[in-house]
CSV table of C-alpha atoms in Angstrom, one decimal:
chain,number,residue,atom,x,y,z
A,1,MET,CA,20.9,12.6,-33.2
A,2,SER,CA,22.9,9.9,-31.2
A,3,LYS,CA,21.5,12.3,-28.2
A,4,LEU,CA,18.0,11.4,-28.9
A,5,LYS,CA,18.2,8.5,-28.3
A,6,TYR,CA,19.0,9.2,-25.1
A,7,TYR,CA,16.0,10.7,-24.4
A,8,ILE,CA,14.2,7.6,-25.5
A,9,PRO,CA,13.7,5.9,-21.6
A,10,VAL,CA,11.9,9.7,-21.0
A,11,ILE,CA,10.4,10.2,-22.6
A,12,SER,CA,9.0,6.6,-22.2
A,13,PHE,CA,8.3,6.7,-18.6
A,14,PHE,CA,6.2,9.6,-19.5
A,15,ALA,CA,3.6,8.3,-21.9
A,16,LEU,CA,3.2,5.0,-19.5
A,17,ALA,CA,2.8,7.0,-16.9
A,18,LEU,CA,0.3,9.6,-18.3
A,19,VAL,CA,-1.6,7.0,-19.3
A,20,LEU,CA,-1.4,5.0,-16.0
A,21,TRP,CA,-2.7,8.0,-14.2
A,22,ARG,CA,-5.8,9.0,-16.9
A,23,GLY,CA,-6.6,4.7,-15.6
A,24,LEU,CA,-7.1,6.1,-12.1
A,25,TYR,CA,-9.7,8.5,-13.2
A,26,LEU,CA,-11.7,5.7,-15.6
A,27,ASP,CA,-14.5,4.9,-12.8
A,28,PRO,CA,-13.9,0.6,-13.5
A,29,LYS,CA,-18.0,0.2,-13.0
A,30,GLU,CA,-18.8,2.8,-16.4
A,31,LEU,CA,-18.8,-1.1,-18.7
A,32,PRO,CA,-19.3,0.8,-22.3
A,33,SER,CA,-22.5,-0.6,-24.1
A,34,MET,CA,-22.0,-3.2,-26.7
A,35,LEU,CA,-26.2,-0.9,-27.7
A,36,ILE,CA,-24.0,1.7,-29.3
A,37,ASP,CA,-25.7,2.6,-32.5
A,38,LYS,CA,-27.7,-0.9,-32.5
A,39,PRO,CA,-30.9,-0.3,-33.0
A,40,MET,CA,-33.9,-1.6,-29.3
A,41,PRO,CA,-33.5,-5.2,-29.1
A,42,PRO,CA,-36.9,-6.5,-30.1
A,43,PHE,CA,-38.8,-6.6,-27.0
A,44,ALA,CA,-43.2,-7.8,-26.7
A,45,LEU,CA,-43.8,-7.9,-22.9
A,46,THR,CA,-47.0,-5.3,-20.7
A,47,THR,CA,-46.7,-1.8,-19.4
A,48,VAL,CA,-46.5,-1.5,-15.3
A,49,ALA,CA,-49.6,-0.3,-15.6
A,50,GLY,CA,-50.6,-3.2,-18.2
A,51,SER,CA,-50.6,-3.7,-21.7
A,52,GLU,CA,-49.0,-5.5,-24.4
A,53,VAL,CA,-45.8,-2.9,-25.7
A,54,ALA,CA,-43.5,-3.9,-27.5
A,55,ASN,CA,-41.2,-2.1,-30.2
A,56,GLU,CA,-43.9,-0.1,-32.5
A,57,ASP,CA,-45.2,2.0,-29.4
A,58,LEU,CA,-42.4,3.4,-28.7
A,59,PRO,CA,-41.9,7.0,-29.4
A,60,ASP,CA,-40.9,8.2,-33.3
A,61,GLN,CA,-39.2,11.0,-31.5
A,62,ILE,CA,-35.1,11.4,-29.4
A,63,PHE,CA,-36.7,9.1,-26.5
A,64,LEU,CA,-34.6,8.4,-22.6
A,65,LEU,CA,-35.7,4.9,-21.3
A,66,ASN,CA,-34.7,4.6,-17.7
A,67,VAL,CA,-34.5,1.5,-16.1
A,68,TRP,CA,-35.0,1.9,-12.4
A,69,GLY,CA,-36.7,-1.4,-10.2
A,70,SER,CA,-38.6,-0.4,-7.3
A,71,TYR,CA,-35.3,-1.4,-4.7
A,72,CYS,CA,-34.0,0.8,-6.6
A,73,LEU,CA,-32.6,4.1,-4.0
A,74,PRO,CA,-30.5,5.3,-6.4
A,75,CYS,CA,-33.0,6.1,-8.4
A,76,LEU,CA,-35.3,8.2,-5.4
A,77,ILE,CA,-32.0,10.0,-6.6
A,78,GLU,CA,-32.3,11.0,-10.3
A,79,HIS,CA,-36.1,10.7,-9.6
A,80,PRO,CA,-36.9,14.4,-9.1
A,81,THR,CA,-34.6,15.7,-12.7
A,82,LEU,CA,-36.3,12.1,-14.4
A,83,MET,CA,-40.2,13.8,-13.3
A,84,ARG,CA,-39.1,17.6,-14.4
A,85,LEU,CA,-38.5,16.6,-17.4
A,86,SER,CA,-41.1,15.7,-18.1
A,87,GLU,CA,-43.1,17.8,-17.0
A,88,GLU,CA,-41.3,20.2,-19.3
A,89,GLY,CA,-42.4,17.7,-22.4
A,90,ASP,CA,-39.3,18.0,-24.6
A,91,ILE,CA,-38.3,14.4,-24.2
A,92,PRO,CA,-40.4,11.7,-23.3
A,93,VAL,CA,-39.3,9.7,-21.0
A,94,VAL,CA,-40.0,5.6,-21.7
A,95,GLY,CA,-38.7,3.1,-18.0
A,96,VAL,CA,-38.0,-0.1,-17.8
A,97,ASN,CA,-38.7,-1.3,-14.4
A,98,TYR,CA,-36.2,-4.2,-13.9
A,99,ARG,CA,-35.8,-6.8,-11.9
A,100,ASP,CA,-39.1,-5.6,-9.5
A,101,ARG,CA,-42.4,-7.2,-9.1
A,102,GLN,CA,-45.4,-5.2,-10.3
A,103,ASP,CA,-47.3,-4.4,-7.7
A,104,LEU,CA,-44.8,-2.7,-5.5
A,105,ALA,CA,-43.7,-0.9,-9.4
A,106,VAL,CA,-46.9,0.4,-9.5
A,107,ASP,CA,-46.9,1.3,-5.9
A,108,TRP,CA,-43.4,3.3,-6.4
A,109,LEU,CA,-45.1,4.6,-9.3
A,110,GLU,CA,-48.0,6.0,-7.0
A,111,ASP,CA,-45.5,7.3,-3.8
A,112,ASN,CA,-43.6,8.6,-5.9
A,113,GLY,CA,-45.0,10.4,-9.5
A,114,ASN,CA,-44.9,8.7,-12.6
A,115,PRO,CA,-42.4,11.2,-15.2
A,116,PHE,CA,-42.5,7.9,-17.3
A,117,ALA,CA,-44.9,7.4,-21.2
A,118,PHE,CA,-44.9,4.1,-19.9
A,119,SER,CA,-42.8,1.3,-17.9
A,120,ILE,CA,-42.2,-1.2,-19.3
A,121,LEU,CA,-42.0,-4.0,-16.7
A,122,ASP,CA,-39.2,-6.3,-16.6
A,123,GLU,CA,-39.9,-8.8,-13.7
A,124,ASP,CA,-37.0,-11.6,-14.8
A,125,GLY,CA,-34.5,-9.2,-15.8
A,126,ARG,CA,-35.0,-10.4,-20.0
A,127,PHE,CA,-35.5,-8.0,-21.3
A,128,GLY,CA,-32.6,-6.1,-20.0
A,129,ILE,CA,-30.0,-9.2,-20.5
A,130,ASP,CA,-31.0,-7.4,-24.1
A,131,LEU,CA,-30.1,-3.9,-22.9
A,132,GLY,CA,-26.4,-5.1,-21.4
A,133,VAL,CA,-27.8,-3.3,-18.4
A,134,TYR,CA,-26.6,-4.8,-15.2
A,135,GLY,CA,-27.8,-2.3,-12.8
A,136,ALA,CA,-30.4,0.5,-12.3
A,137,PRO,CA,-30.7,3.0,-13.0
A,138,GLU,CA,-29.1,3.7,-16.3
A,139,THR,CA,-30.9,5.6,-19.0
A,140,TYR,CA,-30.3,5.3,-23.2
A,141,LEU,CA,-30.3,8.1,-25.5
A,142,VAL,CA,-32.8,6.2,-27.9
A,143,ASP,CA,-32.8,8.7,-31.2
A,144,GLU,CA,-36.2,8.3,-34.1
A,145,ASN,CA,-35.7,4.8,-36.0
A,146,GLY,CA,-35.6,3.3,-32.9
A,147,VAL,CA,-31.4,3.2,-32.5
A,148,ILE,CA,-29.3,2.4,-29.0
A,149,ARG,CA,-27.6,6.5,-28.8
A,150,PHE,CA,-25.6,6.4,-25.2
A,151,ARG,CA,-26.1,5.2,-22.1
A,152,HIS,CA,-25.3,6.3,-18.3
A,153,VAL,CA,-25.1,3.8,-15.8
A,154,SER,CA,-26.3,5.2,-12.0
A,155,VAL,CA,-27.7,8.0,-11.6
A,156,LEU,CA,-28.7,11.0,-14.0
A,157,ASP,CA,-29.1,14.0,-11.9
A,158,GLU,CA,-28.9,17.7,-13.1
A,159,SER,CA,-25.3,18.4,-14.1
A,160,VAL,CA,-25.1,14.8,-15.6
A,161,TRP,CA,-28.3,15.9,-17.3
A,162,GLU,CA,-26.4,19.1,-18.7
A,163,GLU,CA,-22.6,17.7,-19.3
A,164,GLU,CA,-24.1,15.1,-21.2
A,165,PHE,CA,-27.2,14.7,-22.5
A,166,VAL,CA,-27.1,18.1,-23.2
A,167,PRO,CA,-25.3,18.0,-25.6
A,168,ALA,CA,-26.0,14.1,-26.6
A,169,ILE,CA,-29.5,15.4,-27.6
A,170,ALA,CA,-28.6,19.0,-29.9
A,171,GLU,CA,-26.0,16.4,-31.6
A,172,LEU,CA,-28.7,14.1,-32.7
A,173,ARG,CA,-31.0,16.8,-33.1
A,174,GLY,CA,-28.3,18.2,-35.4
A,175,GLU,CA,-28.5,15.6,-38.0
A,176,SER,CA,-31.5,14.9,-37.7
A,177,PHE,CA,-32.1,19.1,-38.8
A,178,GLY,CA,-29.0,18.5,-41.8
A,179,ASN,CA,-30.6,15.2,-43.1
A,180,GLU,CA,-34.2,17.0,-43.6
B,1,MET,CA,14.1,-31.9,28.6
B,2,ASN,CA,15.4,-31.9,23.9
B,3,SER,CA,13.0,-33.5,23.6
B,4,LYS,CA,10.8,-31.0,24.6
B,5,ASN,CA,12.4,-28.0,22.8
B,6,ARG,CA,11.8,-30.3,20.3
B,7,ARG,CA,7.5,-30.9,20.4
B,8,LEU,CA,7.7,-27.4,21.4
B,9,ARG,CA,8.9,-25.5,18.2
B,10,SER,CA,7.0,-28.6,15.8
B,11,ALA,CA,4.0,-27.2,18.1
B,12,SER,CA,4.4,-23.7,17.4
B,13,ILE,CA,4.9,-23.8,13.6
B,14,LEU,CA,2.3,-26.2,13.3
B,15,GLN,CA,0.1,-23.0,15.1
B,16,ALA,CA,1.9,-20.7,12.7
B,17,LEU,CA,0.9,-22.7,9.9
B,18,THR,CA,-2.6,-23.4,10.6
B,19,PRO,CA,-4.2,-20.3,9.3
B,20,ILE,CA,-2.6,-20.6,5.8
B,21,PHE,CA,-3.7,-24.6,5.7
B,22,VAL,CA,-7.5,-22.9,6.7
B,23,LEU,CA,-7.1,-20.2,4.0
B,24,LEU,CA,-6.0,-23.0,1.4
B,25,LEU,CA,-8.5,-25.2,2.6
B,26,THR,CA,-11.4,-22.1,2.1
B,27,MET,CA,-9.4,-21.3,-1.1
B,28,ALA,CA,-10.2,-24.8,-2.5
B,29,ASN,CA,-13.5,-24.3,-2.3
B,30,ALA,CA,-14.6,-21.3,-3.3
B,31,PRO,CA,-15.9,-21.4,-6.8
B,32,GLY,CA,-18.5,-23.5,-6.4
B,33,ALA,CA,-19.6,-22.7,-2.4
B,34,ILE,CA,-19.7,-19.1,-2.2
B,35,ALA,CA,-22.9,-17.6,-3.7
B,36,GLN,CA,-25.4,-20.1,-6.5
B,37,VAL,CA,-28.0,-20.9,-4.1
B,38,ASP,CA,-29.9,-21.2,-7.5
B,39,THR,CA,-31.1,-24.7,-9.2
B,40,PHE,CA,-30.8,-26.2,-12.1
B,41,GLU,CA,-31.3,-29.9,-13.7
B,42,PHE,CA,-29.5,-31.1,-17.1
B,43,GLU,CA,-30.0,-33.5,-19.5
B,44,SER,CA,-26.4,-35.4,-19.0
B,45,PRO,CA,-23.7,-34.7,-16.4
B,46,GLN,CA,-22.0,-33.1,-19.4
B,47,GLN,CA,-24.4,-30.4,-20.0
B,48,GLN,CA,-24.3,-29.7,-16.0
B,49,GLN,CA,-20.1,-30.1,-16.9
B,50,ARG,CA,-20.3,-26.9,-19.8
B,51,PHE,CA,-22.4,-24.9,-17.1
B,52,ARG,CA,-19.9,-24.4,-15.0
B,53,LYS,CA,-17.1,-24.4,-16.8
B,54,LEU,CA,-18.6,-21.0,-18.7
B,55,SER,CA,-20.8,-19.7,-15.2
B,56,ASN,CA,-16.7,-19.8,-14.0
B,57,GLU,CA,-15.3,-18.1,-17.4
B,58,PHE,CA,-17.5,-15.4,-18.0
B,59,ARG,CA,-17.1,-11.9,-14.8
B,60,CYS,CA,-20.2,-11.0,-13.2
B,61,PRO,CA,-20.7,-7.2,-14.3
B,62,MET,CA,-22.3,-5.7,-11.6
B,63,CYS,CA,-20.1,-7.0,-8.9
B,64,GLN,CA,-17.0,-6.4,-10.2
B,65,ASN,CA,-14.2,-9.1,-10.0
B,66,THR,CA,-16.4,-12.5,-9.4
B,67,ASN,CA,-17.2,-14.6,-12.0
B,68,LEU,CA,-20.7,-16.0,-12.7
B,69,THR,CA,-20.9,-18.4,-9.8
B,70,GLY,CA,-19.5,-16.6,-7.2
B,71,SER,CA,-21.9,-13.3,-8.0
B,72,THR,CA,-24.7,-12.9,-5.1
B,73,GLY,CA,-25.4,-9.9,-7.9
B,74,GLY,CA,-29.1,-10.3,-10.0
B,75,VAL,CA,-27.5,-10.3,-13.4
B,76,ALA,CA,-25.3,-12.8,-12.7
B,77,GLU,CA,-28.4,-14.7,-11.0
B,78,ASP,CA,-29.9,-13.8,-14.8
B,79,LEU,CA,-27.1,-15.0,-16.9
B,80,ARG,CA,-26.8,-18.3,-14.8
B,81,ARG,CA,-30.7,-18.5,-15.9
B,82,GLU,CA,-30.2,-17.6,-19.1
B,83,ILE,CA,-26.7,-19.9,-19.7
B,84,HIS,CA,-28.7,-22.3,-18.6
B,85,ARG,CA,-31.4,-22.0,-21.2
B,86,MET,CA,-29.0,-21.9,-24.2
B,87,ILE,CA,-27.7,-25.3,-22.6
B,88,THR,CA,-30.8,-26.9,-22.2
B,89,GLU,CA,-31.5,-25.7,-26.3
B,90,GLY,CA,-28.8,-26.5,-28.3
B,91,MET,CA,-26.3,-23.9,-28.1
B,92,SER,CA,-22.8,-24.2,-28.4
B,93,ASP,CA,-20.3,-22.6,-26.1
B,94,THR,CA,-19.5,-20.2,-28.8
B,95,GLU,CA,-23.2,-19.5,-29.2
B,96,ILE,CA,-23.2,-18.5,-25.6
B,97,GLU,CA,-20.1,-16.9,-25.5
B,98,GLN,CA,-21.0,-14.7,-28.4
B,99,PHE,CA,-24.7,-13.9,-26.9
B,100,MET,CA,-22.6,-12.1,-24.1
B,101,PHE,CA,-20.5,-10.9,-26.4
B,102,GLU,CA,-22.9,-8.9,-27.5
B,103,ARG,CA,-25.0,-7.4,-24.8
B,104,TYR,CA,-22.0,-7.0,-22.3
B,105,GLY,CA,-18.1,-6.8,-24.8
B,106,ASP,CA,-15.3,-8.4,-23.3
B,107,PHE,CA,-15.5,-7.3,-20.2
B,108,ILE,CA,-17.6,-10.4,-19.4
B,109,PHE,CA,-14.5,-12.3,-20.7
B,110,TYR,CA,-12.0,-13.1,-17.8
B,111,ARG,CA,-9.6,-14.3,-20.6
B,112,PRO,CA,-11.2,-12.0,-23.4
B,113,ARG,CA,-10.5,-13.0,-27.5
B,114,LEU,CA,-8.6,-11.6,-29.5
B,115,ARG,CA,-9.6,-8.9,-31.5
B,116,ALA,CA,-7.9,-5.8,-33.3
B,117,GLU,CA,-9.1,-3.6,-29.0
B,118,THR,CA,-7.6,-6.7,-27.5
B,119,ILE,CA,-4.7,-6.3,-29.0
B,120,LEU,CA,-2.6,-4.8,-27.1
B,121,LEU,CA,-4.1,-6.7,-23.9
B,122,TRP,CA,-2.9,-10.2,-25.2
B,123,PHE,CA,1.1,-8.6,-27.2
B,124,GLY,CA,1.6,-5.7,-25.1
B,125,PRO,CA,3.5,-7.9,-22.2
B,126,PRO,CA,5.3,-10.3,-24.3
B,127,VAL,CA,6.7,-7.4,-26.9
B,128,PHE,CA,7.8,-5.2,-24.1
B,129,LEU,CA,10.0,-7.6,-22.4
B,130,LEU,CA,10.3,-8.8,-25.8
B,131,ILE,CA,11.8,-5.0,-27.0
B,132,GLY,CA,14.0,-5.2,-22.4
B,133,GLY,CA,15.3,-8.3,-23.2
B,134,PHE,CA,16.5,-6.7,-26.7
B,135,VAL,CA,17.7,-3.8,-24.7
B,136,ALA,CA,19.4,-5.7,-22.5
B,137,LEU,CA,21.7,-7.6,-24.6
B,138,GLY,CA,23.0,-4.9,-26.0
B,139,ILE,CA,24.5,-3.6,-22.8
B,140,SER,CA,25.6,-6.3,-21.7
B,141,ARG,CA,27.6,-7.3,-25.4
B,142,ARG,CA,28.7,-3.4,-25.1
B,143,ALA,CA,29.1,-4.5,-21.6
B,144,ARG,CA,31.4,-7.2,-23.0
B,145,ARG,CA,33.2,-5.9,-26.0
B,146,ALA,CA,34.6,-2.9,-23.5
B,147,GLY,CA,36.0,-5.1,-21.2
B,148,GLU,CA,38.2,-6.9,-23.8
B,149,GLU,CA,39.5,-3.1,-26.0
B,150,ASN,CA,43.2,-2.8,-24.6
B,151,THR,CA,42.8,-1.0,-21.0
B,152,GLU,CA,46.3,-0.5,-21.4
B,153,LEU,CA,48.0,3.1,-20.5
B,154,ASP,CA,50.5,3.5,-22.7
B,155,ASP,CA,53.6,5.1,-21.9
B,156,LYS,CA,52.7,9.4,-21.6
B,157,GLN,CA,48.9,8.0,-19.6
B,158,GLN,CA,51.2,6.6,-17.4
B,159,ALA,CA,53.3,9.6,-16.3
B,160,ARG,CA,49.8,11.9,-15.8
B,161,LEU,CA,48.8,9.1,-13.7
B,162,LYS,CA,52.0,8.5,-11.1
B,163,ASP,CA,51.2,12.9,-11.2
B,164,LEU,CA,47.5,12.4,-10.5
B,165,LEU,CA,48.2,10.5,-7.9
B,166,GLY,CA,51.8,11.0,-6.5
B,167,SER,CA,50.2,14.0,-5.0
B,168,LYS,CA,48.0,11.9,-3.3
B,169,LEU,CA,50.9,9.1,-1.9
């Protein structure tokens, strides 16, 4: 029993070392979202195409909400993935055109292709603040009840899609299947 | 000769200190001077004061390690505008802090709120200090007690010591 005492410093050293070691691999740029399991904030804006849009226009199935801008270079990197998802049509992609200009956004979609069912125009970033956005690109996973379930900050490429979104979506679909 | 020497020495000290002075001056000016280019109008100096205090205390979520005042980031610009709007609409500091917390979480505060999730952050260091203090106190107490104990050798031990040392002497 008294021998055990001598191991306390060693054990606490390794415990602390483990915690700090893990900390080395955390990405300080990836902040947890405050909106997980919260409903989409209310909005009444226009789309990039110019029509009015509000919460009830959102898809009534699981969808992606992708925050983008014509100035955003990483958005070009994830663009092929969004295009593929949109072509496959399994999950709708809604855009939030964040802190951009409408004419530039229209041009960007014409030049690069439009993966979005529609893009909510958030020129002054006010809707972005309600979402807790701090920079494009960000992608939210929203369920069929309009509740935000997952957020990914920065580029959504194929490996992020496979590793983070596919399991998250499978879990959500399993849940709603179980409820039926 | 002597006075020239002294003058030389004080000159070189000044020279050595100059960068430090410059650094201090820059630091003194830092919070307001770096980045904020937008201008806001307020109804009263108190409102302006509150705006300054709040945007100094919120951390920019994009350019981390900068407050909202010092950041040129897009989201910082938007958040400053929101703070201005909320102040002129008559919201209290607590309400504005709540607004920020609901959207950006504890990260937005340079001084995180006291909550279950932040309790370790607030009390961890003093608790560890206390534990360390108790351990140190225990060790020094035991050492003192050991020092007070009778350390004289009895005859048998004395003889053995002499025997051990004898071969070396």
